[in-house]
Every structure is written in C-alpha cells, then in structure tokens.
Coordinates of C-alpha atoms and ligand atoms in Angstrom, one line a residue:
X1151 CA 1.7 68.0 -59.7
X1152 CA -1.6 69.3 -60.9
X1153 CA -1.3 73.0 -61.4
X1154 CA -4.5 73.7 -59.4
X1155 CA -3.2 71.5 -56.6
X1156 CA 0.1 73.4 -56.7
X1157 CA -1.7 76.7 -56.3
X1158 CA -3.8 75.5 -53.5
X1159 CA -0.8 74.1 -51.7
X1160 CA 0.8 77.5 -52.0
X1161 CA -2.3 79.2 -50.7
X1162 CA -2.8 76.9 -47.8
X1163 CA -3.0 79.0 -44.7
X1164 CA -2.4 82.1 -46.8
X1165 CA -4.6 85.2 -46.7
X1166 CA -6.8 85.5 -49.8
X1167 CA -5.3 88.8 -50.6
X1168 CA -2.1 86.9 -51.7
X1169 CA -3.8 84.6 -54.1
X1170 CA -3.1 86.4 -57.3
X1171 CA 0.5 87.1 -56.5
X1172 CA 1.2 83.5 -55.6
X1173 CA -0.8 82.3 -58.5
X1174 CA 1.4 84.3 -60.7
X1175 CA 4.5 83.0 -59.1
X1176 CA 3.3 79.5 -59.2
X1177 CA 2.4 79.5 -62.8
X1178 CA 5.7 81.1 -63.7
X1179 CA 7.5 78.4 -61.8
X1180 CA 5.4 75.7 -63.3
X1181 CA 5.8 76.8 -66.9
X1182 CA 9.5 77.3 -66.7
X1183 CA 10.4 74.3 -64.6
X1184 CA 7.8 72.0 -65.8
X1185 CA 10.0 70.0 -68.2
X1186 CA 12.3 68.7 -65.5
X1187 CA 10.8 69.3 -62.2
X1188 CA 7.3 68.3 -61.2
X1189 CA 5.9 64.9 -61.9
X1190 CA 2.3 65.5 -63.0
X1191 CA -0.3 62.9 -62.0
X1192 CA 0.0 61.4 -65.5
X1193 CA 3.7 61.7 -65.8
X1194 CA 4.3 58.1 -65.0
X1195 CA 2.7 57.4 -68.4
X1196 CA 4.8 60.1 -70.0
X1197 CA 4.6 60.0 -73.8
X1198 CA 1.4 58.0 -73.3
X1199 CA -2.1 59.2 -73.0
X1200 CA -2.7 62.2 -70.9
X1201 CA -5.7 61.6 -68.6
X1202 CA -8.6 63.7 -69.6
X1203 CA -9.3 66.9 -67.7
X1204 CA -12.3 65.6 -65.7
X1205 CA -10.4 62.6 -64.3
X1206 CA -7.5 64.8 -63.4
X1207 CA -9.9 67.1 -61.7
X1208 CA -11.3 64.2 -59.7
X1209 CA -7.9 63.3 -58.5
X1210 CA -7.3 66.9 -57.4
X1211 CA -8.1 68.6 -54.1
X1212 CA -11.5 68.2 -52.6
X1213 CA -13.7 71.0 -51.1
X1214 CA -12.6 69.8 -47.6
X1215 CA -9.0 70.2 -48.8
X1216 CA -9.8 73.8 -49.7
X1217 CA -11.5 74.5 -46.4
X1218 CA -8.6 73.1 -44.5
X1219 CA -6.5 75.7 -46.2
X1220 CA -8.4 78.4 -44.3
X1221 CA -7.2 76.9 -41.0
X1222 CA -5.4 79.1 -38.6
X1223 CA -1.6 78.6 -38.9
X1224 CA -1.5 77.3 -35.3
X1225 CA -4.0 74.6 -36.2
X1226 CA -2.1 73.0 -39.1
X1227 CA -2.7 69.3 -39.0
X1228 CA 0.3 67.4 -37.8
X1229 CA 0.0 64.7 -40.5
X1230 CA -0.9 65.8 -43.9
X1231 CA -2.7 63.6 -46.4
X1232 CA -0.2 62.4 -49.0
X1233 CA -0.6 63.9 -52.4
X1234 CA -2.6 61.6 -54.7
X1235 CA 0.5 60.4 -56.6
X1236 CA 2.4 59.3 -53.5
X1237 CA 1.7 56.7 -50.9
X1238 CA 2.3 57.2 -47.2
X1239 CA 5.1 54.7 -47.4
X1240 CA 6.7 56.6 -50.3
X1241 CA 6.5 59.8 -48.3
X1242 CA 8.2 58.3 -45.3
X1243 CA 12.0 58.5 -44.8
X1244 CA 12.2 54.8 -44.1
X1245 CA 15.3 55.3 -42.0
X1246 CA 17.3 56.9 -44.8
X1247 CA 20.2 58.9 -43.4
X1248 CA 20.3 62.7 -44.0
X1249 CA 23.5 64.7 -43.8
X1250 CA 22.8 68.5 -43.4
X1251 CA 25.4 71.1 -44.1
X1252 CA 24.7 74.8 -43.1
X1253 CA 26.2 77.8 -44.8
X1254 CA 25.7 81.5 -43.9
X1255 CA 23.7 83.2 -41.2
X1256 CA 22.2 82.3 -37.9
X1257 CA 18.8 82.1 -39.7
X1258 CA 20.2 79.3 -41.7
X1259 CA 21.3 77.5 -38.5
X1260 CA 17.6 77.8 -37.4
X1261 CA 16.4 76.7 -40.8
X1262 CA 18.6 73.6 -40.6
X1263 CA 16.9 72.8 -37.3
X1264 CA 13.5 73.2 -38.8
X1265 CA 14.3 71.2 -41.9
X1266 CA 15.6 68.4 -39.7
X1267 CA 12.6 68.5 -37.4
X1268 CA 10.3 68.0 -40.4
X1269 CA 12.4 65.1 -41.8
X1270 CA 12.9 63.5 -38.4
X1271 CA 9.1 63.4 -38.0
X1272 CA 8.9 61.8 -41.4
X1273 CA 11.1 58.9 -40.5
X1274 CA 14.5 60.0 -41.6
X1275 CA 17.7 59.5 -39.5
X1276 CA 20.4 62.0 -39.1
X1277 CA 24.1 61.3 -39.8
X1278 CA 27.1 63.4 -39.3
X1279 CA 29.2 61.2 -41.5
X1280 CA 29.0 62.3 -45.2
X1281 CA 30.1 58.8 -46.4
X1282 CA 27.1 57.0 -44.9
X1283 CA 24.5 59.6 -46.0
X1284 CA 21.6 58.7 -48.3
X1285 CA 20.6 62.3 -48.6
X1286 CA 22.8 65.3 -48.5
X1287 CA 21.1 68.7 -48.0
X1288 CA 22.9 72.0 -48.2
X1289 CA 21.2 74.9 -46.4
X1290 CA 22.6 77.7 -48.6
X1291 CA 23.3 81.4 -48.6
X1292 CA 23.1 84.0 -51.3
X1293 CA 24.1 87.1 -49.4
X1294 CA 27.3 87.7 -51.4
X1295 CA 28.6 86.3 -54.6
X1296 CA 31.4 84.5 -52.8
X1297 CA 28.8 82.6 -50.6
X1298 CA 27.2 81.2 -53.7
X1299 CA 30.6 80.3 -55.2
X1300 CA 31.4 78.2 -52.1
X1301 CA 28.2 76.2 -52.7
X1302 CA 28.9 75.6 -56.4
X1303 CA 32.4 74.4 -55.4
X1304 CA 30.9 72.1 -52.8
X1305 CA 28.4 70.8 -55.4
X1306 CA 31.3 69.8 -57.7
X1307 CA 32.8 67.7 -54.9
X1308 CA 29.4 66.1 -54.1
X1309 CA 28.9 65.3 -57.7
X1310 CA 32.0 63.0 -57.6
X1311 CA 30.7 61.4 -54.5
X1312 CA 27.3 60.8 -56.1
X1313 CA 28.8 59.3 -59.3
X1314 CA 30.9 56.9 -57.2
X1315 CA 27.9 56.0 -55.1
X1316 CA 25.7 55.3 -58.1
X1317 CA 27.7 52.2 -58.9
X1318 CA 27.8 50.7 -55.4
X1319 CA 24.7 51.6 -53.3
X1320 CA 21.2 53.1 -53.5
X1321 CA 21.5 56.5 -55.3
X1322 CA 22.6 59.4 -53.2
X1323 CA 20.1 62.3 -53.2
X1324 CA 21.4 65.9 -53.1
X1325 CA 19.2 68.9 -52.2
X1326 CA 19.7 72.6 -52.2
X1327 CA 17.8 74.4 -49.5
X1328 CA 17.3 78.0 -48.6
X1329 CA 18.3 81.3 -50.2
X1330 CA 20.2 80.0 -53.2
X1331 CA 17.4 77.6 -54.1
X1332 CA 15.1 80.6 -54.0
X1333 CA 17.3 83.0 -55.9
X1334 CA 18.4 80.7 -58.7
X1335 CA 15.5 78.2 -58.9
X1336 CA 15.7 76.0 -62.0
X1337 CA 19.0 77.4 -63.0
X1338 CA 20.5 75.1 -60.3
X1339 CA 18.7 72.1 -61.7
X1340 CA 19.8 72.9 -65.2
X1341 CA 23.4 73.6 -64.3
X1342 CA 23.9 70.7 -61.9
X1343 CA 21.9 67.7 -63.1
X1344 CA 22.9 65.8 -60.1
X1345 CA 20.9 68.1 -57.8
X1346 CA 17.7 66.2 -57.0
X1347 CA 15.6 68.7 -55.0
X1348 CA 15.3 72.4 -54.4
X1349 CA 13.5 73.8 -51.4
X1350 CA 13.2 77.6 -50.8
X1351 CA 13.1 79.0 -47.2
X1352 CA 9.3 78.6 -47.0
X1353 CA 9.1 75.1 -48.4
X1354 CA 10.7 72.9 -45.7
X1355 CA 7.4 71.3 -44.8
X1356 CA 7.4 70.0 -48.3
X1357 CA 10.8 68.2 -48.0
X1358 CA 9.4 64.7 -47.4
X1359 CA 7.3 65.0 -50.6
X1360 CA 10.2 66.5 -52.6
X1361 CA 12.5 63.7 -51.5
X1362 CA 9.8 61.1 -52.3
X1363 CA 9.5 62.5 -55.8
X1364 CA 13.3 62.4 -56.1
X1365 CA 13.3 58.7 -55.3
X1366 CA 11.6 58.1 -58.6
X1367 CA 14.6 59.6 -60.3
X1368 CA 13.0 63.0 -61.1
X1369 CA 14.1 66.4 -59.9
X1370 CA 11.7 68.2 -57.6
X1371 CA 11.4 71.8 -56.5
X1372 CA 9.3 74.0 -54.3
X1373 CA 10.5 77.6 -54.2
X1374 CA 7.2 79.2 -53.4
X1375 CA 7.5 82.0 -50.9
X1376 CA 4.7 82.5 -48.4
X1377 CA 3.3 85.6 -46.7
X1378 CA 2.7 83.8 -43.4
X1379 CA 4.9 80.7 -43.0
X1380 CA 6.7 81.0 -39.7
X1381 CA 7.0 77.2 -38.9
X1382 CA 5.2 78.2 -35.7
X1383 CA 4.3 74.5 -35.0
X1384 CA 7.6 73.0 -36.0
X1385 CA 9.8 72.9 -33.0
X1386 CA 13.4 73.3 -34.2
X1387 CA 15.7 70.5 -33.1
X1388 CA 19.0 71.7 -31.8
X1389 CA 21.4 70.4 -34.4
X1390 CA 24.6 70.4 -32.3
X1391 CA 24.3 68.4 -29.2
X1392 CA 27.4 70.1 -27.7
X1393 CA 26.1 73.6 -28.6
X1394 CA 26.6 76.1 -25.8
X1395 CA 24.0 78.5 -27.1
X1396 CA 20.7 78.3 -28.9
X1397 CA 19.0 80.9 -31.1
X1398 CA 15.2 81.4 -30.9
X1399 CA 14.0 82.9 -34.1
X1400 CA 11.1 85.4 -33.7
X1401 CA 10.5 86.5 -37.3
X1402 CA 11.2 85.5 -40.9
X1403 CA 11.8 87.5 -44.1
X1404 CA 12.6 91.2 -44.5
X1405 CA 10.8 94.2 -45.8
X1406 CA 13.6 96.7 -45.5
X1407 CA 14.7 96.5 -49.1
X1408 CA 18.2 97.9 -48.4
X1409 CA 19.4 98.9 -51.8
X1410 CA 22.3 96.3 -51.8
X1411 CA 20.6 93.4 -50.3
X1412 CA 19.1 90.1 -51.8
X1413 CA 17.4 89.0 -48.5
X1414 CA 13.9 90.4 -49.2
X1415 CA 14.0 88.5 -52.5
X1416 CA 15.2 85.2 -51.1
X1417 CA 13.4 85.1 -47.8
X1418 CA 10.3 87.0 -48.8
X1419 CA 8.0 89.3 -46.8
X1420 CA 8.6 90.0 -43.2
X1421 CA 6.4 88.1 -40.8
X1422 CA 6.5 87.5 -37.0
X1423 CA 6.3 84.2 -35.4
X1424 CA 3.3 83.9 -33.0
X1425 CA 4.3 84.7 -29.4
X1426 CA 2.9 81.4 -28.0
X1427 CA 5.2 79.5 -30.3
X1428 CA 8.2 81.5 -29.2
X1429 CA 7.4 81.0 -25.6
X1430 CA 6.9 77.3 -26.0
X1431 CA 10.4 77.0 -27.6
X1432 CA 11.9 79.0 -24.8
X1433 CA 10.2 76.9 -22.2
X1434 CA 11.7 73.8 -23.8
X1435 CA 15.1 75.3 -23.8
X1436 CA 14.7 76.2 -20.1
X1437 CA 13.8 72.6 -19.5
X1438 CA 17.0 71.5 -21.2
X1439 CA 19.0 73.9 -19.0
X1440 CA 17.4 72.4 -15.8
X1441 CA 18.2 68.9 -17.1
X1442 CA 21.8 69.8 -17.7
X1443 CA 22.2 71.4 -14.2
X1444 CA 20.8 68.2 -12.8
X1445 CA 23.0 65.8 -14.8
X1446 CA 26.4 67.6 -14.9
X1447 CA 28.7 67.6 -11.9
X1448 CA 30.7 70.5 -13.2
X1449 CA 27.7 72.8 -13.2
X1450 CA 26.8 74.1 -9.7
X1451 CA 23.2 73.4 -8.6
X1452 CA 22.2 76.9 -7.9
X1453 CA 19.5 79.1 -9.5
X1454 CA 18.9 82.7 -9.0
X1455 CA 15.1 83.4 -9.2
X1456 CA 14.5 87.0 -8.4
X1457 CA 10.9 87.2 -7.0
X1458 CA 11.0 90.9 -5.9
X1459 CA 7.7 90.5 -3.9
X1460 CA 5.5 87.7 -2.6
X1461 CA 2.3 89.7 -3.3
X1462 CA 0.6 89.2 -6.7
X1463 CA -0.8 92.7 -6.4
X1464 CA 2.6 94.2 -6.1
X1465 CA 4.1 92.0 -8.8
X1466 CA 1.4 93.3 -11.1
X1467 CA 2.3 96.9 -10.1
X1468 CA 5.9 96.0 -10.8
X1469 CA 4.9 94.6 -14.2
X1470 CA 6.8 91.4 -13.5
X1471 CA 4.6 89.3 -15.7
X1472 CA 3.9 86.5 -13.1
X1473 CA 1.8 85.9 -10.0
X1474 CA 3.0 84.6 -6.7
X1475 CA 1.3 81.3 -7.5
X1476 CA 3.1 81.0 -10.9
X1477 CA 6.4 81.8 -9.1
X1478 CA 5.8 79.1 -6.4
X1479 CA 4.8 76.6 -9.1
X1480 CA 8.1 77.3 -10.9
X1481 CA 10.0 76.8 -7.6
X1482 CA 8.4 73.4 -7.1
X1483 CA 9.1 72.4 -10.7
X1484 CA 12.8 73.4 -10.3
X1485 CA 13.1 71.5 -7.0
X1486 CA 11.6 68.4 -8.6
X1487 CA 13.9 68.7 -11.6
X1488 CA 17.1 69.3 -9.6
X1489 CA 16.8 67.7 -6.1
X1490 CA 18.9 69.6 -3.6
X1491 CA 19.1 72.7 -5.8
X1492 CA 20.0 75.9 -4.0
X1493 CA 17.8 78.9 -4.7
X1494 CA 18.6 82.6 -4.3
X1495 CA 16.4 85.6 -4.9
X1496 CA 16.1 89.4 -4.9
X1497 CA 13.4 91.3 -3.0
X1498 CA 12.3 94.9 -2.8
X1499 CA 10.7 96.2 0.4
X1500 CA 8.3 99.1 0.2
X1501 CA 7.5 99.3 -3.5
X1502 CA 4.9 101.9 -4.5
X1503 CA 1.5 101.1 -2.9
X1504 CA 2.8 98.2 -0.9
X1505 CA 0.5 97.6 2.1
X1506 CA 1.3 95.8 5.3
X1507 CA -0.7 92.8 3.9
X1508 CA 1.5 92.8 0.8
X1509 CA 4.6 92.9 2.9
X1510 CA 3.4 89.9 5.0
X1511 CA 2.9 88.0 1.7
X1512 CA 6.6 88.5 1.0
X1513 CA 7.4 87.3 4.5
X1514 CA 5.4 84.2 3.9
X1515 CA 7.1 83.6 0.5
X1516 CA 10.5 83.8 2.2
X1517 CA 9.3 81.2 4.7
X1518 CA 7.7 79.0 2.0
X1519 CA 10.6 78.8 -0.4
X1520 CA 13.4 78.9 2.2
X1521 CA 16.1 80.5 0.0
X1522 CA 19.8 79.7 0.5
X1523 CA 20.9 83.1 -0.5
X1524 CA 19.0 86.4 -0.7
X1525 CA 19.6 90.0 -1.8
X1526 CA 17.1 92.4 -0.2
X1527 CA 16.7 96.1 -0.8
X1528 CA 14.5 99.0 0.2
X1529 CA 12.8 100.5 -2.8
X1530 CA 14.3 103.7 -4.1
X1531 CA 12.5 105.6 -6.9
X1532 CA 14.5 106.0 -10.0
X1533 CA 13.9 108.7 -12.6
X1534 CA 12.7 107.8 -16.1
X1535 CA 11.1 104.5 -14.8
X1536 CA 7.5 103.8 -15.3
X1537 CA 7.0 103.9 -11.6
X1538 CA 8.5 107.4 -11.5
X1539 CA 6.0 108.6 -14.1
X1540 CA 2.9 106.6 -13.1
X1541 CA 3.1 105.5 -9.5
X1542 CA 3.5 107.1 -6.1
X1543 CA 6.5 106.4 -3.9
X1544 CA 4.1 106.3 -0.9
X1545 CA 5.7 104.0 1.6
X1546 CA 7.5 106.2 4.2
X1547 CA 11.2 105.6 4.4
X1548 CA 11.1 104.3 8.0
X1549 CA 8.4 101.8 7.0
X1550 CA 10.5 100.6 4.1
X1551 CA 13.5 100.1 6.4
X1552 CA 11.5 98.4 9.0
X1553 CA 10.0 96.0 6.4
X1554 CA 13.5 95.4 5.0
X1555 CA 14.8 94.5 8.4
X1556 CA 11.9 92.1 8.9
X1557 CA 12.6 90.5 5.5
X1558 CA 16.3 90.1 6.3
X1559 CA 15.5 88.5 9.7
X1560 CA 13.1 86.0 8.2
X1561 CA 15.5 85.2 5.3
X1562 CA 18.3 84.6 7.7
X1563 CA 16.2 82.3 9.9
X1564 CA 15.2 80.2 7.0
X1565 CA 18.6 80.1 5.4
X1566 CA 20.2 79.1 8.7
X1567 CA 17.6 76.3 8.9
X1568 CA 18.4 75.2 5.4
X1569 CA 22.1 75.3 5.9
X1570 CA 21.9 73.4 9.2
X1571 CA 21.0 70.3 7.1
X1572 CA 24.6 70.4 5.8
X1573 CA 26.3 70.0 9.2
X1574 CA 28.0 66.6 9.4
X1575 CA 28.0 66.2 5.7
X1576 CA 31.1 66.0 3.5
X1577 CA 30.9 68.5 0.6
X1578 CA 32.8 69.0 -2.6
X1579 CA 34.2 72.5 -2.6
X1580 CA 35.8 74.5 -5.4
X1581 CA 38.7 76.5 -3.8
X1582 CA 38.6 80.3 -4.5
X1583 CA 41.5 81.6 -2.3
X1584 CA 42.2 83.0 1.1
X1585 CA 39.3 83.9 3.4
X1586 CA 38.9 87.7 3.6
X1587 CA 38.4 87.5 7.3
X1588 CA 41.2 85.2 8.4
X1589 CA 44.7 84.7 7.0
X1590 CA 44.8 81.1 8.2
X1591 CA 41.6 80.1 6.4
X1592 CA 40.7 79.3 2.8
X1593 CA 37.4 80.0 1.1
X1594 CA 35.6 78.1 -1.6
X1595 CA 32.1 77.4 -2.9
X1596 CA 30.0 74.2 -2.6
X1597 CA 27.7 72.8 -5.2
X1598 CA 25.0 75.2 -4.1
X1599 CA 27.4 78.2 -4.6
X1600 CA 27.5 78.8 -0.8
X1601 CA 30.7 80.0 0.7
X1602 CA 32.6 77.4 2.7
X1603 CA 35.4 78.4 5.0
X1604 CA 38.1 75.9 6.2
X1605 CA 41.6 76.0 7.7
X1606 CA 44.5 76.3 5.2
X1607 CA 46.3 73.0 6.2
X1608 CA 48.2 70.3 4.4
X1609 CA 46.0 67.5 3.1
X1610 CA 46.2 64.2 1.2
X1611 CA 45.9 64.3 -2.6
X1612 CA 43.6 61.5 -3.8
X1613 CA 45.3 61.5 -7.2
X1614 CA 48.8 61.0 -5.6
X1615 CA 48.4 58.9 -2.6
X1616 CA 51.0 59.6 0.1
X1617 CA 51.6 63.1 -1.2
X1618 CA 50.6 66.0 1.1
X1619 CA 49.5 69.2 -0.5
X1620 CA 47.9 72.6 0.2
X1621 CA 44.8 73.5 -1.7
X1622 CA 45.2 76.1 -4.5
X1623 CA 42.6 78.3 -6.2
X1624 CA 40.8 76.1 -8.7
X1625 CA 41.4 72.8 -6.8
X1626 CA 38.5 70.7 -5.6
X1627 CA 38.6 69.6 -2.0
X1628 CA 36.3 67.6 0.3
X1629 CA 35.3 69.5 3.4
X1630 CA 33.4 68.1 6.3
X1631 CA 30.9 70.8 7.4
X1632 CA 30.9 71.5 11.2
X1633 CA 28.9 74.7 11.6
X1634 CA 26.9 77.2 9.6
X1635 CA 25.5 80.7 9.6
X1636 CA 22.9 82.1 7.3
X1637 CA 25.6 83.1 4.8
X1638 CA 28.4 80.6 5.1
X1639 CA 29.4 77.1 6.0
X1640 CA 32.5 76.2 8.0
X1641 CA 34.3 72.9 8.2
X1642 CA 37.6 71.0 8.0
X1643 CA 39.2 69.9 4.9
X1644 CA 39.7 66.1 4.3
X1645 CA 41.6 65.9 1.0
X1646 CA 42.2 67.3 -2.4
X1647 CA 40.2 65.5 -5.0
X1648 CA 38.9 65.8 -8.6
X1649 CA 35.3 66.1 -10.0
X1650 CA 35.6 62.5 -11.3
X1651 CA 36.9 61.0 -8.0
X1652 CA 34.3 62.7 -5.8
X1653 CA 31.1 60.9 -6.2
X1654 CA 28.0 62.4 -4.7
X1655 CA 28.5 63.6 -1.1
X1656 CA 25.5 64.8 0.8
Ligands
LIG38 N1 14.9 100.1 -5.8 C1 15.3 99.0 -5.0 N2 15.8 97.9 -5.5 C2 15.9 97.8 -6.9 N3 16.3 96.8 -7.6 C3 16.2 97.3 -8.9 N4 15.7 98.5 -9.0 C4 15.5 98.9 -7.7 C5 15.0 100.0 -7.1 N5 14.6 101.1 -7.8 C6 16.8 95.5 -7.1 C7 15.9 94.4 -7.7 C8 16.8 93.8 -8.7 C9 18.2 94.0 -8.1 C10 19.3 93.9 -9.1 O1 18.1 95.3 -7.6 O2 15.7 93.5 -6.6 O3 16.6 92.4 -8.9

C-alpha cells in the first residue's frame, strides 16, 4: 500500500488532532513490517522497475477520497471503493468458509460478531467445522501471559493443518485478530510464517482487504488503533444461534491505565458508541425475543409491559421516556408479532400533579389495551426519589384511592371480557400444584400465564393409552375452560399430555 494511502486510511473519520500521532504509528508500522507485509502498488513487479513518484501519486487517493474521510462516523459509506491494487471481485469472499475461534473476554465475543458481520457482508460463509474452513481466524487475548501461550499452542496445531491442506486443496488462510495482533504486531508474522493476516481491534473493517492480499500469498497486517472507531454502523451478528444471552457493547478501549494492565495498549483510547447505534441493536434484539416467543411452544406468550399511566403528561413527569402514543404503538407491534399474546401492566394512581383528565387517560388506556393481568397501586411518595425532591405529592389520599378503585374496576371489566373468549376452548396448562382455595382442585398456568383451576381427578395419559393418572406439578394437561373471572379461568381436565403432543389449541 502506498504510505500516503495508508495514512489517509488510518485518518479516515478521525479527528485532525490525531493526525500526527497516527502518522507516527503508521510510519513505524510501515517501516518495520514493510519487508513482509504490505504489498505496495508496484510490488507485483518486485525486483523490477519501481513506478515513478508521480504515477504512484496518481494512483493514490483523490481529493474526494480525502473529503470522505471527514464524514461523520454514522455516515460511513456501506460499500467502500476497492483500493487501486485490488478488484471488487478479489475483495469479495466468494463463498469461502470462515472458521472463527474466540479467546478471552466478552469484548472478544462482541468483536467476533463484528468481524463476522464485516466478512458476511463481503461474501464469506461461516463454518463451525474446522476441517472445511478456508480461513481460520483467532480472536485473541493478551491479558495475561498464559492467554497468549494458549494462542501460540493453538497456532502450532493449525500449522500442521495448513501444511497438510497445502497439498490437497486451496491454501488455508490463518489470521490473528484482536489484542495479541495489536501487542505483538510483526513479531507474530516473523515467528509464525504460516500466519497470513493480522488485524488489531480497530481494523476489522479492513478484513476483506487483508484477506484479499493474503490470497496473493503475501502476509498482510493492519494494527492501527483509532481514536473513534466504535463499529457503530456494523450490527454484530450473534455468533451462537443457541445463545441464551447477548451482550451489547457500549464502549471500546480503556483510559484507566491500571498499572498492571495491557488493555489500554491493545485496545486503545476509550470511546463510547453513539447512543443511536446502541438503541438500534437493542431494538433488533427485542425483535428476536418477540420472534422467539411467537415460535416456541415452551415459552409462554405473555409480556409484562408496565405503562404506569395513560397520560403523556404524567409519563413525562414520571420520566418514563415514552409517550402514550409510543406505548400504544408498541402494544400493536407486539400483538401483530405474537397473535394471542397476553399482556399485563403496572399502573400508579394519583402521581404528583395527576389531574382528573390525566386519570381518565389512564382509564381509556386500560380500555384500549384490554390487559389480561394488571397490578395497580396508589402513589406513595418515597424519600430520596426525584419526585420527593422536585415534585409535590398533591393528589389527596382519598382521591388517589377513588382513582385506584376506578382503575381496578375498569381493568377487571376488560380482563373479564378478554378471558370470556377462552370459555369453550381447550387449553394447554402447566400444572403448578394444589389450588390455595380448594383441596380438591389443582392449579396451573395457561400459555398466557393466567391461572387455571380444575378438579384433581384421574385422567388419561396420552403417552400411555389406557393408563389413568393424576396430574403432578410440572405436568402438561389439557383443560376445557368452562368459566372465568377477571383473574382466573376454571375448567375440567381432559388428559395429561406433552408439549409435543399438544398442537395449538385455542
Ligand atoms: N408508589 C406507588 N407505586 C409504585 N411503584 C413503584 N414505586 C411506586 C410508588 N412510589 C409501582 C410501579 C412499579 C411497581 C413495581 O410498583 O407501578 O412498576
């Protein structure tokens, strides 16, 4: 790569204040790694004639290129122009299979997701089978010596794999990503000649280029640290489809400089990810949760969505961060995503400054949403809260209680209406145990998490036909609903079943 290009690339989106620092780093990296790492534009004709300076300059970045570097990080173009020495085709993954291995901290788990997101966009496929990989990338850790030793050992194993592969198929490419690449830089390339690419924690956008260079048989590295790279526009791809949790990273780097710690040197300066990008990721995760609730029979279709008030004015005083309209929109979205979902909510009656009009707004929200379950409270001022310091608890106690009663009445009416729709239906119920109110009844929960009461009698077991059983806690049973109140459903039990055997009942 042309040195000037390299500097500009490092500076892209970077504040001007950082120019000299990065320039220094870049030149240092260039001079020491040059022999083995970066293919210069004229490198194909190595040992041949070096193009003269002006023609190299012509092939370098244009003024537009430079202007683009001043773009806001959020406006980074999705598709970059290929560098002059690579074609778009060479830059593409062309369905090559990448095997990613993650070591160390949760930040590395997130980095793996970012690296994979970049490569996926570039036309790579993912494999979880080492044997069928065309590219193996280790997302490495430098936190303690032992962490690095683990990677060196792994590299020795991969070396054997690569040597074997050389004879049979297309060459296997091996890359070191993350903190160890950053800390050791060219030392890795020199020590392990079979490592093809190095990418530091701020260089994952460059992975397609580095891999394209590696395809020509040369080692390639980008270990430049950035002052502002947060990968804000790269949505991490959750790497484990069966993962039960997801981490949303909100910052990168560290400025603490604890006297024992390498992190500030491998991950660079502390920088926060833009709030909009964090929110977008959380929104996508929430969408996935809704999708899961919809798809999976073993997850009950109930969502608790505490509204607290139906008045946007009161919601603002409560500092809830949403308006009535936004809340209602969310309710519609959830109902569309999970047909038949059961919704519950919390409400506070008589918050500071709540007028009769505000209260009626809450009444109308209860009617509009028609919750299946509700938890309603009269407001009680709590010391230390913002309301305690800044607002006046000005709704008289008797008014609070009267409003609470009204809310409870309306909630019950609406819940009873909603529950009435279940009468005559056969529902799958997860048995919890004996009913608290009656020794002869059992109690369980339906798919909407509503209580279902039914007599404790012998029933047929669908898994063992002819056998009569009594339901035990943890069993699934089918119950035909015969009556309802606002809080519970009642019915008679038909049989013991399993999640698998019970297809959708209404
Ligand atoms: N007064 C009345 N209700 C409150 N809640 C929380 N704080 C108060 C308060 N000071 C209610 C809210 C919350 C639920 C757990 O308790 O509705 O969602």
